Amino acid sequence: MSRPLIGTSWKMNLSPSEAGAWFAQAVPALSKLDDRDLFVLPPFTAIHVARDALCRTAIAWGAQDVHADDAGAHTGDVSAAMLADLGCHFVEVGHSERRRDHREGDALIAAKIGAIHRHGMIPLLCVGERSPGSVATALAVVTRQLRGALGALDADALGRAVVAYEPVWAIGVGAMAAPLHHIEAMHAGIHRWLARHGARSTRVLYGGSVDSANAAPIANLAGVDGLFVGRAALDPKTFIRIASIDIEGGHERD
Ligand code: PGA
C-alpha cells in the first residue's frame, strides 16, 4: 500500500512574492491533509520561499530541474548540492518541456538522476508519448524512456524514485487529460516494468491537465499513486480542492 502523492510544478510561474502569497493561502488547508503526501516545485528563485513556508509542515518542496555535475563552470545552472542545501526533497527531471526546449535526452536525464541520488533527494522522472495513439505504441515509447533514465538503477535506487506518466498531448493550455482507460493501462504497464526491475513500491503519478473535476476519477484508478498538477495549481484554491479529493485508501499491487 502506498500513500497517495499529490504535487505541483509551477513551471515558469510565480515570482518569489507571488509564491509567498500562494503559500499564505494554501498552507493552512494543505497542512491538515495528513493521510497523503504533498509537494510543491516552484521555480529556483522561489525555493527558499517554499522552504520558509513549509519547513514546519509535512509538505515537501523541490526543484524542476538540476545540472548533472556537482559543481563547476556551468553558467546559469544549479547543482544537486545547492538544492539539497535548500532542503529540497524532490527534483523533477525529464519533463517534456525540457526534452523539447533543451533537447534533453535519456542519457542526460540518467546523469541528473545520479546527481539527485548522490545528494539524498528523490528524482521525479516524467515520461510520456508525444501523440495520442494505442496503449501498445505509447508503452513502447515510455518503456524506452524508463530504460534510458532508470535502467542502470538497482531495486533499492528505483524505490527512491517517483515516476510521473505525462502524455505530452494531454499537457498544457488547450489540452485535455487522457481518457481514464488509457491512463489505467499505461500505469499498469509502467508498474510491470518497475516490478520486472525489482521495484514494487515506486509511486507512479499521472500528470496532464489535471483539474478539480477530473482529479478524483484519475487518482482512484488502479495503479495511479497520485497526481502531478500544472496550471490548475497556480490558483491555490484549486490546488487545495485537488489535494483534498477523496481517495479510496491506497492501491494494492501484486
Ligand atoms: P498541466 O501540466 O497540468 O498544465 O497540463 C502538467 C505537467 O506538465 O506536469
mmCIF file of C-alpha atoms and ligand atoms in Angstrom:
data_model
loop_
_atom_site.group_PDB
_atom_site.id
_atom_site.type_symbol
_atom_site.label_atom_id
_atom_site.label_comp_id
_atom_site.label_asym_id
_atom_site.label_seq_id
_atom_site.Cartn_x
_atom_site.Cartn_y
_atom_site.Cartn_z
ATOM 1 C CA MET A 1 0.000 0.000 0.000
ATOM 2 C CA SER A 2 1.393 3.430 -0.813
ATOM 3 C CA ARG A 3 0.266 6.789 0.457
ATOM 4 C CA PRO A 4 -1.123 8.938 -2.334
ATOM 5 C CA LEU A 5 1.328 11.593 -3.521
ATOM 6 C CA ILE A 6 -0.076 14.843 -4.936
ATOM 7 C CA GLY A 7 2.095 17.731 -6.048
ATOM 8 C CA THR A 8 2.565 20.598 -8.411
ATOM 9 C CA SER A 9 5.262 22.138 -10.545
ATOM 10 C CA TRP A 10 4.569 25.790 -11.116
ATOM 11 C CA LYS A 11 6.792 25.714 -14.222
ATOM 12 C CA MET A 12 7.993 29.293 -15.021
ATOM 13 C CA ASN A 13 5.261 30.967 -12.988
ATOM 14 C CA LEU A 14 5.001 32.875 -9.696
ATOM 15 C CA SER A 15 7.668 35.307 -8.526
ATOM 16 C CA PRO A 16 9.069 34.938 -5.007
ATOM 17 C CA SER A 17 6.499 37.492 -3.750
ATOM 18 C CA GLU A 18 3.643 35.721 -5.513
ATOM 19 C CA ALA A 19 4.902 32.429 -4.089
ATOM 20 C CA GLY A 20 4.682 33.907 -0.595
ATOM 21 C CA ALA A 21 1.032 34.831 -1.196
ATOM 22 C CA TRP A 22 0.314 31.328 -2.630
ATOM 23 C CA PHE A 23 1.718 29.617 0.462
ATOM 24 C CA ALA A 24 -0.080 32.006 2.819
ATOM 25 C CA GLN A 25 -3.369 30.932 1.222
ATOM 26 C CA ALA A 26 -2.644 27.244 0.713
ATOM 27 C CA VAL A 27 -0.650 26.042 3.709
ATOM 28 C CA PRO A 28 -3.368 26.214 6.397
ATOM 29 C CA ALA A 29 -5.669 23.881 4.413
ATOM 30 C CA LEU A 30 -2.933 21.658 2.932
ATOM 31 C CA SER A 31 -1.245 21.011 6.255
ATOM 32 C CA LYS A 32 -4.445 19.381 7.579
ATOM 33 C CA LEU A 33 -4.278 16.630 4.918
ATOM 34 C CA ASP A 34 -2.326 14.048 6.887
ATOM 35 C CA ASP A 35 -3.323 10.861 5.008
ATOM 36 C CA ARG A 36 -1.416 11.784 1.844
ATOM 37 C CA ASP A 37 1.950 13.192 0.816
ATOM 38 C CA LEU A 38 2.080 16.617 -0.831
ATOM 39 C CA PHE A 39 4.806 18.573 -2.615
ATOM 40 C CA VAL A 40 5.400 21.870 -4.402
ATOM 41 C CA LEU A 41 8.099 22.511 -7.034
ATOM 42 C CA PRO A 42 8.485 26.278 -7.503
ATOM 43 C CA PRO A 43 10.973 27.890 -9.903
ATOM 44 C CA PHE A 44 14.530 28.025 -8.490
ATOM 45 C CA THR A 45 14.015 31.642 -7.423
ATOM 46 C CA ALA A 46 11.167 30.772 -5.059
ATOM 47 C CA ILE A 47 12.512 27.566 -3.484
ATOM 48 C CA HIS A 48 13.691 29.479 -0.422
ATOM 49 C CA VAL A 49 10.160 30.875 -0.065
ATOM 50 C CA ALA A 50 8.786 27.317 -0.135
ATOM 51 C CA ARG A 51 11.318 26.238 2.482
ATOM 52 C CA ASP A 52 10.374 29.068 4.817
ATOM 53 C CA ALA A 53 6.638 28.426 4.354
ATOM 54 C CA LEU A 54 6.766 24.622 4.572
ATOM 55 C CA CYS A 55 9.595 23.767 6.964
ATOM 56 C CA ARG A 56 7.226 23.314 9.900
ATOM 57 C CA THR A 57 4.747 21.235 7.876
ATOM 58 C CA ALA A 58 4.872 17.713 6.371
ATOM 59 C CA ILE A 59 4.597 19.201 2.859
ATOM 60 C CA ALA A 60 7.727 18.673 0.766
ATOM 61 C CA TRP A 61 9.322 21.087 -1.665
ATOM 62 C CA GLY A 62 11.749 20.654 -4.501
ATOM 63 C CA ALA A 63 13.012 21.799 -7.888
ATOM 64 C CA GLN A 64 12.013 21.427 -11.535
ATOM 65 C CA ASP A 65 15.482 20.626 -12.888
ATOM 66 C CA VAL A 66 19.142 20.203 -11.920
ATOM 67 C CA HIS A 67 22.580 20.003 -13.553
ATOM 68 C CA ALA A 68 24.206 16.568 -13.650
ATOM 69 C CA ASP A 69 27.540 17.823 -12.233
ATOM 70 C CA ASP A 70 28.058 18.657 -8.580
ATOM 71 C CA ALA A 71 29.836 21.986 -9.262
ATOM 72 C CA GLY A 72 31.851 23.776 -11.896
ATOM 73 C CA ALA A 73 31.874 26.127 -14.871
ATOM 74 C CA HIS A 74 28.217 25.832 -15.919
ATOM 75 C CA THR A 75 26.896 29.366 -16.113
ATOM 76 C CA GLY A 76 23.274 29.676 -15.111
ATOM 77 C CA ASP A 77 22.932 26.096 -13.908
ATOM 78 C CA VAL A 78 22.070 24.811 -10.429
ATOM 79 C CA SER A 79 23.588 21.726 -8.777
ATOM 80 C CA ALA A 80 22.019 18.974 -6.697
ATOM 81 C CA ALA A 81 24.217 20.028 -3.765
ATOM 82 C CA MET A 82 22.660 23.510 -3.876
ATOM 83 C CA LEU A 83 19.131 22.056 -3.990
ATOM 84 C CA ALA A 84 19.846 19.672 -1.114
ATOM 85 C CA ASP A 85 21.151 22.619 0.908
ATOM 86 C CA LEU A 86 17.785 24.334 0.343
ATOM 87 C CA GLY A 87 16.034 21.300 1.827
ATOM 88 C CA CYS A 88 14.631 20.039 -1.470
ATOM 89 C CA HIS A 89 13.123 16.548 -1.238
ATOM 90 C CA PHE A 90 12.055 16.012 -4.865
ATOM 91 C CA VAL A 91 13.788 17.074 -8.072
ATOM 92 C CA GLU A 92 11.889 16.759 -11.335
ATOM 93 C CA VAL A 93 13.711 15.532 -14.445
ATOM 94 C CA GLY A 94 12.716 14.687 -17.991
ATOM 95 C CA HIS A 95 9.657 16.904 -18.296
ATOM 96 C CA SER A 96 8.533 17.062 -21.919
ATOM 97 C CA GLU A 97 9.079 20.838 -21.996
ATOM 98 C CA ARG A 98 12.754 20.307 -21.109
ATOM 99 C CA ARG A 99 13.064 17.441 -23.598
ATOM 100 C CA ARG A 100 11.567 19.797 -26.229
ATOM 101 C CA ASP A 101 13.103 23.185 -25.322
ATOM 102 C CA HIS A 102 16.539 21.979 -24.210
ATOM 103 C CA ARG A 103 16.811 18.766 -26.247
ATOM 104 C CA GLU A 104 17.346 16.721 -23.106
ATOM 105 C CA GLY A 105 17.693 13.004 -23.790
ATOM 106 C CA ASP A 106 17.715 9.858 -21.703
ATOM 107 C CA ALA A 107 21.485 9.784 -21.071
ATOM 108 C CA LEU A 108 21.491 13.301 -19.638
ATOM 109 C CA ILE A 109 18.365 12.559 -17.599
ATOM 110 C CA ALA A 110 20.030 9.420 -16.184
ATOM 111 C CA ALA A 111 23.073 11.514 -15.185
ATOM 112 C CA LYS A 112 20.815 14.054 -13.457
ATOM 113 C CA ILE A 113 19.115 11.233 -11.548
ATOM 114 C CA GLY A 114 22.560 10.097 -10.408
ATOM 115 C CA ALA A 115 23.292 13.582 -9.065
ATOM 116 C CA ILE A 116 19.928 13.754 -7.286
ATOM 117 C CA HIS A 117 20.556 10.405 -5.587
ATOM 118 C CA ARG A 118 24.136 11.349 -4.630
ATOM 119 C CA HIS A 119 22.666 14.217 -2.653
ATOM 120 C CA GLY A 120 19.955 12.185 -0.941
ATOM 121 C CA MET A 121 16.965 13.547 -2.853
ATOM 122 C CA ILE A 122 14.188 11.814 -4.814
ATOM 123 C CA PRO A 123 14.100 12.130 -8.604
ATOM 124 C CA LEU A 124 10.648 12.630 -10.102
ATOM 125 C CA LEU A 125 11.022 11.325 -13.650
ATOM 126 C CA CYS A 126 8.462 12.425 -16.245
ATOM 127 C CA VAL A 127 7.749 10.071 -19.146
ATOM 128 C CA GLY A 128 5.099 10.138 -21.830
ATOM 129 C CA GLU A 129 4.375 9.686 -25.516
ATOM 130 C CA ARG A 130 4.160 12.734 -27.806
ATOM 131 C CA SER A 131 0.925 11.996 -29.679
ATOM 132 C CA PRO A 132 -2.299 10.139 -28.960
ATOM 133 C CA GLY A 133 -2.421 6.541 -30.122
ATOM 134 C CA SER A 134 -2.688 2.975 -28.911
ATOM 135 C CA VAL A 135 -1.535 1.826 -25.492
ATOM 136 C CA ALA A 136 0.936 -0.539 -27.178
ATOM 137 C CA THR A 137 2.599 2.300 -29.115
ATOM 138 C CA ALA A 138 2.639 4.586 -26.077
ATOM 139 C CA LEU A 139 4.084 1.855 -23.871
ATOM 140 C CA ALA A 140 6.887 1.236 -26.346
ATOM 141 C CA VAL A 141 7.855 4.939 -26.091
ATOM 142 C CA VAL A 142 7.518 5.093 -22.319
ATOM 143 C CA THR A 143 9.409 1.836 -21.763
ATOM 144 C CA ARG A 144 12.284 3.225 -23.841
ATOM 145 C CA GLN A 145 12.298 6.357 -21.657
ATOM 146 C CA LEU A 146 12.206 4.287 -18.450
ATOM 147 C CA ARG A 147 15.049 2.066 -19.643
ATOM 148 C CA GLY A 148 17.117 5.087 -20.707
ATOM 149 C CA ALA A 149 16.673 7.032 -17.499
ATOM 150 C CA LEU A 150 16.311 4.304 -14.857
ATOM 151 C CA GLY A 151 17.729 1.175 -16.497
ATOM 152 C CA ALA A 152 21.031 1.324 -14.592
ATOM 153 C CA LEU A 153 19.435 1.605 -11.149
ATOM 154 C CA ASP A 154 19.074 -1.324 -8.761
ATOM 155 C CA ALA A 155 15.808 -2.068 -6.955
ATOM 156 C CA ASP A 156 16.831 -0.031 -3.924
ATOM 157 C CA ALA A 157 17.568 3.083 -6.000
ATOM 158 C CA LEU A 158 14.356 2.592 -8.012
ATOM 159 C CA GLY A 159 12.490 2.582 -4.704
ATOM 160 C CA ARG A 160 13.920 6.053 -4.113
ATOM 161 C CA ALA A 161 12.360 7.463 -7.290
ATOM 162 C CA VAL A 162 8.933 8.616 -8.422
ATOM 163 C CA VAL A 163 7.644 8.328 -11.989
ATOM 164 C CA ALA A 164 5.105 10.726 -13.469
ATOM 165 C CA TYR A 165 3.249 9.460 -16.534
ATOM 166 C CA GLU A 166 2.513 12.580 -18.559
ATOM 167 C CA PRO A 167 1.260 12.054 -22.115
ATOM 168 C CA VAL A 168 2.618 15.118 -23.934
ATOM 169 C CA TRP A 169 -0.632 15.571 -25.882
ATOM 170 C CA ALA A 170 -2.536 15.935 -22.589
ATOM 171 C CA ILE A 171 -0.344 18.721 -21.152
ATOM 172 C CA GLY A 172 -0.980 22.470 -21.199
ATOM 173 C CA VAL A 173 -3.459 25.088 -22.350
ATOM 174 C CA GLY A 174 -5.980 23.698 -24.849
ATOM 175 C CA ALA A 175 -5.298 20.065 -23.938
ATOM 176 C CA MET A 176 -7.482 17.641 -22.022
ATOM 177 C CA ALA A 177 -6.463 14.899 -19.636
ATOM 178 C CA ALA A 178 -6.005 11.474 -21.224
ATOM 179 C CA PRO A 179 -9.029 9.108 -21.094
ATOM 180 C CA LEU A 180 -9.263 7.046 -17.911
ATOM 181 C CA HIS A 181 -8.816 3.697 -19.693
ATOM 182 C CA HIS A 182 -5.613 4.935 -21.327
ATOM 183 C CA ILE A 183 -4.203 6.203 -18.013
ATOM 184 C CA GLU A 184 -5.035 2.932 -16.255
ATOM 185 C CA ALA A 185 -3.439 0.786 -18.957
ATOM 186 C CA MET A 186 -0.306 2.950 -19.070
ATOM 187 C CA HIS A 187 0.128 2.875 -15.303
ATOM 188 C CA ALA A 188 -0.253 -0.910 -15.338
ATOM 189 C CA GLY A 189 2.474 -1.131 -17.983
ATOM 190 C CA ILE A 190 4.816 1.199 -16.079
ATOM 191 C CA HIS A 191 4.292 -0.777 -12.858
ATOM 192 C CA ARG A 192 5.029 -4.011 -14.777
ATOM 193 C CA TRP A 193 8.341 -2.528 -15.975
ATOM 194 C CA LEU A 194 9.210 -1.389 -12.448
ATOM 195 C CA ALA A 195 8.288 -4.776 -10.948
ATOM 196 C CA ARG A 196 10.477 -6.552 -13.524
ATOM 197 C CA HIS A 197 13.347 -4.445 -12.141
ATOM 198 C CA GLY A 198 12.527 -5.366 -8.567
ATOM 199 C CA ALA A 199 10.735 -2.105 -7.655
ATOM 200 C CA ARG A 200 7.336 -2.728 -6.110
ATOM 201 C CA SER A 201 6.885 0.454 -4.094
ATOM 202 C CA THR A 202 7.849 3.126 -6.647
ATOM 203 C CA ARG A 203 4.929 5.522 -6.974
ATOM 204 C CA VAL A 204 3.596 6.407 -10.426
ATOM 205 C CA LEU A 205 1.740 9.714 -10.682
ATOM 206 C CA TYR A 206 -0.457 10.950 -13.516
ATOM 207 C CA GLY A 207 0.085 14.451 -14.951
ATOM 208 C CA GLY A 208 -1.547 16.319 -17.831
ATOM 209 C CA SER A 209 -4.481 18.744 -17.473
ATOM 210 C CA VAL A 210 -5.424 17.542 -14.000
ATOM 211 C CA ASP A 211 -8.141 19.815 -12.603
ATOM 212 C CA SER A 212 -10.602 19.785 -9.732
ATOM 213 C CA ALA A 213 -13.197 17.851 -11.788
ATOM 214 C CA ASN A 214 -11.029 15.008 -13.088
ATOM 215 C CA ALA A 215 -8.635 14.665 -10.134
ATOM 216 C CA ALA A 216 -10.703 12.157 -8.131
ATOM 217 C CA PRO A 217 -11.638 9.829 -11.018
ATOM 218 C CA ILE A 218 -7.991 9.729 -12.150
ATOM 219 C CA ALA A 219 -6.464 9.345 -8.685
ATOM 220 C CA ASN A 220 -8.791 6.429 -7.892
ATOM 221 C CA LEU A 221 -7.754 4.349 -10.912
ATOM 222 C CA ALA A 222 -5.800 1.167 -10.188
ATOM 223 C CA GLY A 223 -2.069 1.828 -10.417
ATOM 224 C CA VAL A 224 -2.379 5.617 -10.097
ATOM 225 C CA ASP A 225 -0.467 6.538 -6.950
ATOM 226 C CA GLY A 226 -1.096 10.263 -7.128
ATOM 227 C CA LEU A 227 -1.278 13.365 -9.290
ATOM 228 C CA PHE A 228 1.164 15.885 -10.723
ATOM 229 C CA VAL A 229 -0.604 19.180 -11.368
ATOM 230 C CA GLY A 230 0.462 22.066 -13.609
ATOM 231 C CA ARG A 231 -1.585 25.118 -14.464
ATOM 232 C CA ALA A 232 -4.631 24.289 -12.303
ATOM 233 C CA ALA A 233 -2.438 24.561 -9.199
ATOM 234 C CA LEU A 234 -1.400 28.154 -9.876
ATOM 235 C CA ASP A 235 -4.640 29.106 -8.129
ATOM 236 C CA PRO A 236 -4.068 27.949 -4.542
ATOM 237 C CA LYS A 237 -7.804 27.381 -4.015
ATOM 238 C CA THR A 238 -7.898 24.936 -6.932
ATOM 239 C CA PHE A 239 -4.818 23.094 -5.700
ATOM 240 C CA ILE A 240 -6.408 22.769 -2.250
ATOM 241 C CA ARG A 241 -9.507 21.241 -3.907
ATOM 242 C CA ILE A 242 -7.381 18.804 -5.914
ATOM 243 C CA ALA A 243 -5.196 17.862 -2.942
ATOM 244 C CA SER A 244 -8.288 17.261 -0.802
ATOM 245 C CA ILE A 245 -10.099 14.760 -3.093
ATOM 246 C CA ASP A 246 -11.422 11.516 -1.667
ATOM 247 C CA ILE A 247 -9.056 8.655 -2.392
ATOM 248 C CA GLU A 248 -10.036 5.061 -1.634
ATOM 249 C CA GLY A 249 -7.197 4.237 0.799
ATOM 250 C CA GLY A 250 -4.004 3.283 -1.082
ATOM 251 C CA HIS A 251 -3.573 0.977 -4.034
ATOM 252 C CA GLU A 252 -2.647 -2.633 -3.558
ATOM 253 C CA ARG A 253 -0.365 -4.254 -6.112
ATOM 254 C CA ASP A 254 0.568 -7.856 -6.611
HETATM 255 P P1 PGA B 1 -0.780 20.904 -16.926
HETATM 256 O O1 PGA B 1 0.755 20.491 -16.798
HETATM 257 O O2 PGA B 1 -1.479 20.391 -15.684
HETATM 258 O O3 PGA B 1 -0.782 22.378 -17.024
HETATM 259 O O4 PGA B 1 -1.304 20.219 -18.173
HETATM 260 C C1 PGA B 1 1.058 19.215 -16.324
HETATM 261 C C2 PGA B 1 2.525 18.953 -16.376
HETATM 262 O O5 PGA B 1 3.201 19.356 -17.332
HETATM 263 O O6 PGA B 1 3.024 18.329 -15.436
#
